[in-house]
Short mmCIF file of C-alpha atoms and ligand atoms in Angstrom, two decimals:
data_model
loop_
_atom_site.label_atom_id
_atom_site.label_comp_id
_atom_site.label_asym_id
_atom_site.label_seq_id
_atom_site.Cartn_x
_atom_site.Cartn_y
_atom_site.Cartn_z
CA UNK A 1 -53.63 -113.82 30.77
CA UNK A 2 -56.85 -113.42 29.05
CA UNK A 3 -58.49 -109.70 28.59
CA UNK A 4 -62.21 -109.58 30.03
CA UNK A 5 -62.70 -105.69 30.14
CA UNK A 6 -62.82 -104.52 27.00
CA UNK A 7 -63.92 -100.31 26.04
CA UNK A 8 -65.54 -99.59 22.45
CA UNK A 9 -65.17 -96.79 20.37
CA UNK A 10 -67.52 -96.54 17.47
CA UNK A 11 -69.96 -99.47 19.02
CA UNK A 12 -72.96 -97.52 16.73
CA UNK A 13 -71.08 -98.35 13.43
CA UNK A 14 -71.71 -99.81 10.75
CA UNK A 15 -68.91 -102.20 11.90
CA UNK A 16 -69.31 -101.39 15.86
CA UNK A 17 -72.28 -103.08 16.16
CA UNK A 18 -71.15 -106.16 14.75
CA UNK A 19 -68.36 -105.86 17.02
CA UNK A 20 -70.77 -105.74 19.96
CA UNK A 21 -72.47 -108.40 19.15
CA UNK A 22 -69.65 -110.78 18.87
CA UNK A 23 -68.28 -109.21 22.80
CA UNK A 24 -71.49 -109.80 24.32
CA UNK A 25 -72.20 -113.68 22.17
CA UNK A 26 -68.68 -114.57 24.01
CA UNK A 27 -68.76 -116.41 26.17
CA UNK A 28 -65.44 -117.30 27.27
CA UNK A 29 -64.09 -115.03 28.08
CA UNK A 30 -67.15 -113.25 28.77
CA UNK A 31 -66.51 -110.10 28.41
CA UNK A 32 -67.22 -106.59 30.38
CA UNK A 33 -67.90 -103.98 28.37
CA UNK A 34 -67.45 -100.15 28.41
CA UNK A 35 -68.53 -98.28 25.63
CA UNK A 36 -67.37 -94.31 24.88
CA UNK A 37 -69.35 -92.23 22.71
CA UNK A 38 -69.19 -88.99 22.21
CA UNK A 39 -71.97 -86.83 23.93
CA UNK A 40 -74.07 -86.72 21.39
CA UNK A 41 -74.71 -89.98 20.37
CA UNK A 42 -77.81 -92.16 19.93
CA UNK A 43 -75.79 -95.07 20.93
CA UNK A 44 -78.69 -97.28 22.75
CA UNK A 45 -76.77 -100.29 24.50
CA UNK A 46 -77.88 -103.96 23.52
CA UNK A 47 -77.71 -105.16 26.84
CA UNK A 48 -78.09 -104.11 30.13
CA UNK A 49 -74.65 -105.24 31.85
CA UNK A 50 -73.37 -102.72 28.75
CA UNK A 51 -71.49 -100.03 30.39
CA UNK A 52 -72.14 -96.30 29.07
CA UNK A 53 -69.92 -93.19 29.37
CA UNK A 54 -70.98 -90.89 26.73
CA UNK A 55 -68.82 -87.27 27.30
CA UNK A 56 -66.06 -85.31 25.82
CA UNK A 57 -64.09 -88.05 24.12
CA UNK A 58 -60.69 -85.79 24.07
CA UNK A 59 -61.70 -85.24 27.88
CA UNK A 60 -57.80 -86.59 29.28
CA UNK A 61 -58.91 -86.93 32.94
CA UNK A 62 -62.80 -88.17 32.18
CA UNK A 63 -61.48 -90.50 29.42
CA UNK A 64 -58.76 -92.00 32.12
CA UNK A 65 -61.31 -92.46 34.48
CA UNK A 66 -64.18 -94.00 32.36
CA UNK A 67 -61.05 -96.35 31.24
CA UNK A 68 -59.80 -97.78 34.65
CA UNK A 69 -59.99 -101.75 34.91
CA UNK A 70 -60.38 -101.86 30.94
CA UNK A 71 -57.95 -104.85 29.34
CA UNK A 72 -58.47 -102.85 25.66
CA UNK A 73 -59.35 -100.30 23.83
CA UNK A 74 -61.15 -101.13 20.67
CA UNK A 75 -61.20 -97.69 18.20
CA UNK A 76 -64.08 -98.67 15.68
CA UNK A 77 -64.76 -94.83 15.25
CA UNK A 78 -65.81 -93.83 11.43
CA UNK A 79 -64.12 -91.02 9.88
CA UNK A 80 -64.35 -87.67 9.95
CA UNK A 81 -62.32 -84.68 10.42
CA UNK A 82 -61.97 -85.33 14.09
CA UNK A 83 -60.51 -89.03 13.80
CA UNK A 84 -57.41 -88.25 14.46
CA UNK A 85 -58.01 -86.11 17.22
CA UNK A 86 -59.90 -88.14 19.16
CA UNK A 87 -58.08 -91.34 18.64
CA UNK A 88 -54.90 -90.29 19.44
CA UNK A 89 -56.93 -88.53 22.77
CA UNK A 90 -58.33 -91.95 23.71
CA UNK A 91 -54.68 -93.91 23.29
CA UNK A 92 -53.37 -91.42 26.00
CA UNK A 93 -56.07 -91.44 27.64
CA UNK A 94 -55.79 -95.47 27.72
CA UNK A 95 -52.00 -95.60 28.32
CA UNK A 96 -52.47 -93.48 31.56
CA UNK A 97 -55.44 -95.31 32.89
CA UNK A 98 -53.40 -98.69 32.36
CA UNK A 99 -54.70 -100.09 29.50
CA UNK A 100 -53.05 -103.27 27.99
CA UNK A 101 -53.85 -103.31 24.52
CA UNK A 102 -55.34 -100.39 21.81
CA UNK A 103 -56.95 -101.81 18.75
CA UNK A 104 -56.80 -98.20 16.52
CA UNK A 105 -59.48 -97.58 14.03
CA UNK A 106 -58.40 -99.66 10.83
CA UNK A 107 -59.70 -102.65 9.49
CA UNK A 108 -58.79 -101.64 5.89
CA UNK A 109 -56.12 -102.80 3.86
CA UNK A 110 -52.51 -102.29 2.28
CA UNK A 111 -52.07 -98.56 2.52
CA UNK A 112 -50.53 -98.26 -0.77
CA UNK A 113 -49.56 -94.43 -2.24
CA UNK A 114 -53.17 -94.37 -3.99
CA UNK A 115 -55.03 -95.39 -0.52
CA UNK A 116 -52.67 -93.49 1.51
CA UNK A 117 -54.65 -90.39 -0.24
CA UNK A 118 -57.84 -91.77 0.01
CA UNK A 119 -57.34 -92.87 3.52
CA UNK A 120 -55.20 -90.42 5.49
CA UNK A 121 -55.76 -90.72 9.24
CA UNK A 122 -55.62 -94.07 9.63
CA UNK A 123 -51.36 -94.74 8.76
CA UNK A 124 -51.24 -90.64 11.47
CA UNK A 125 -53.42 -92.94 14.33
CA UNK A 126 -51.17 -96.35 13.87
CA UNK A 127 -48.14 -94.78 13.73
CA UNK A 128 -49.01 -92.60 16.94
CA UNK A 129 -49.44 -96.27 18.78
CA UNK A 130 -46.54 -97.86 17.03
CA UNK A 131 -43.97 -94.92 18.72
CA UNK A 132 -46.42 -95.10 21.78
CA UNK A 133 -45.53 -99.19 21.89
CA UNK A 134 -42.01 -98.35 21.21
CA UNK A 135 -42.23 -96.50 24.33
CA UNK A 136 -43.10 -99.54 26.16
CA UNK A 137 -46.85 -97.88 27.10
CA UNK A 138 -48.48 -99.79 25.37
CA UNK A 139 -49.56 -103.06 22.87
CA UNK A 140 -50.96 -102.82 19.88
CA UNK A 141 -52.81 -104.44 17.25
CA UNK A 142 -53.81 -102.86 13.75
CA UNK A 143 -56.24 -105.19 11.83
CA UNK A 144 -56.19 -105.30 8.15
CA UNK A 145 -58.79 -106.84 6.43
CA UNK A 146 -59.45 -106.32 3.15
CA UNK A 147 -62.09 -104.63 1.42
CA UNK A 148 -65.64 -105.60 3.64
CA UNK A 149 -68.23 -106.15 0.42
CA UNK A 150 -71.80 -105.80 1.27
CA UNK A 151 -71.20 -105.12 4.63
CA UNK A 152 -74.77 -102.59 4.51
CA UNK A 153 -76.91 -104.71 4.12
CA UNK A 154 -76.64 -106.62 6.77
N1 NAP B 201 -62.09 -102.15 4.76
C1 NAP B 201 -63.29 -101.67 4.67
O1 NAP B 201 -64.08 -102.24 3.66
C2 NAP B 201 -63.78 -100.81 5.02
C3 NAP B 201 -65.23 -100.55 5.43
C4 NAP B 201 -65.76 -99.86 6.11
C5 NAP B 201 -65.34 -99.44 7.42
N2 NAP B 201 -63.96 -99.33 7.23
C6 NAP B 201 -62.95 -98.63 8.51
O2 NAP B 201 -63.57 -99.19 9.82
C7 NAP B 201 -63.99 -98.37 10.22
C8 NAP B 201 -65.48 -98.20 11.36
O3 NAP B 201 -66.16 -97.49 9.79
P1 NAP B 201 -67.62 -97.75 10.39
O4 NAP B 201 -67.92 -97.52 8.66
O5 NAP B 201 -68.13 -98.73 11.08
O6 NAP B 201 -68.10 -96.20 11.00
P2 NAP B 201 -69.53 -95.36 10.92
O7 NAP B 201 -70.64 -96.53 10.70
O8 NAP B 201 -69.13 -94.23 10.17
O9 NAP B 201 -68.89 -95.70 12.37
C9 NAP B 201 -70.53 -94.62 13.30
C10 NAP B 201 -69.50 -94.70 14.46
O10 NAP B 201 -68.42 -93.88 15.24
C11 NAP B 201 -68.65 -92.61 15.74
N3 NAP B 201 -67.51 -91.87 15.61
C12 NAP B 201 -67.91 -91.42 14.02
N4 NAP B 201 -67.41 -90.16 14.66
C13 NAP B 201 -66.63 -89.93 15.70
C14 NAP B 201 -65.73 -89.50 16.35
N5 NAP B 201 -65.80 -88.11 15.49
N6 NAP B 201 -65.71 -89.77 17.97
C15 NAP B 201 -66.35 -90.11 18.85
N7 NAP B 201 -67.12 -91.36 17.74
C16 NAP B 201 -67.63 -91.32 16.50
C17 NAP B 201 -70.43 -92.73 16.08
O11 NAP B 201 -70.46 -92.17 17.35
P3 NAP B 201 -72.07 -91.90 17.12
O12 NAP B 201 -73.01 -92.72 18.22
O13 NAP B 201 -71.48 -90.51 17.98
O14 NAP B 201 -72.75 -91.53 15.90
C18 NAP B 201 -70.64 -94.23 15.55
O15 NAP B 201 -70.55 -95.27 17.11
C19 NAP B 201 -63.19 -97.25 9.65
O16 NAP B 201 -62.02 -97.20 10.68
C20 NAP B 201 -63.10 -97.06 8.48
O17 NAP B 201 -62.26 -96.96 7.63
C21 NAP B 201 -63.25 -100.25 6.32
#
């Protein structure tokens, strides 16, 4: 069964804005889109039918309510000190809301020991979501695309 309702965190970012364009351009399926952003976010929706919730992304009740009905949660936020906390809170809320799949914010390469030192947060979140999947609570996809070049030009 195709997913038709997608929730996105990080929609204003370098990757996120391109991902949003692709979601909006898709006609089969045509996605209903929810954007979850921090209360302080300057995110402005690119289309009227993008539903935006600006809120505390670690507020479990609020997040569960916002995520109800979504098929997939796509995490695409940048890395900061709240990366792991926000990711785990959003995944917990997605599970309770009945979201079928989560895509953690990775989009990197294979984690060699050197990369794991430079980017310590993604492995923690990936491990967390794997454990939840092993408990049968959700499915997940981790995107490992390697290095982007010239990302900021576009
Ligand atoms: N493979 C590669 O070469 C490569 C290159 C670049 C990035 N990446 C990966 O791709 C992912 C996205 O990177 P990016 O460069 O697109 O990120 P970015 O531009 O820094 O992301 C900014 C977006 O993330 C949101 N955000 C930042 N911190 C947040 C927080 N604590 N809670 C909630 N939202 C938060 C921002 O929300 P506001 O609207 O509130 O500001 C904004 O929407 C990361 O996992 C990164 O490591 C990979």
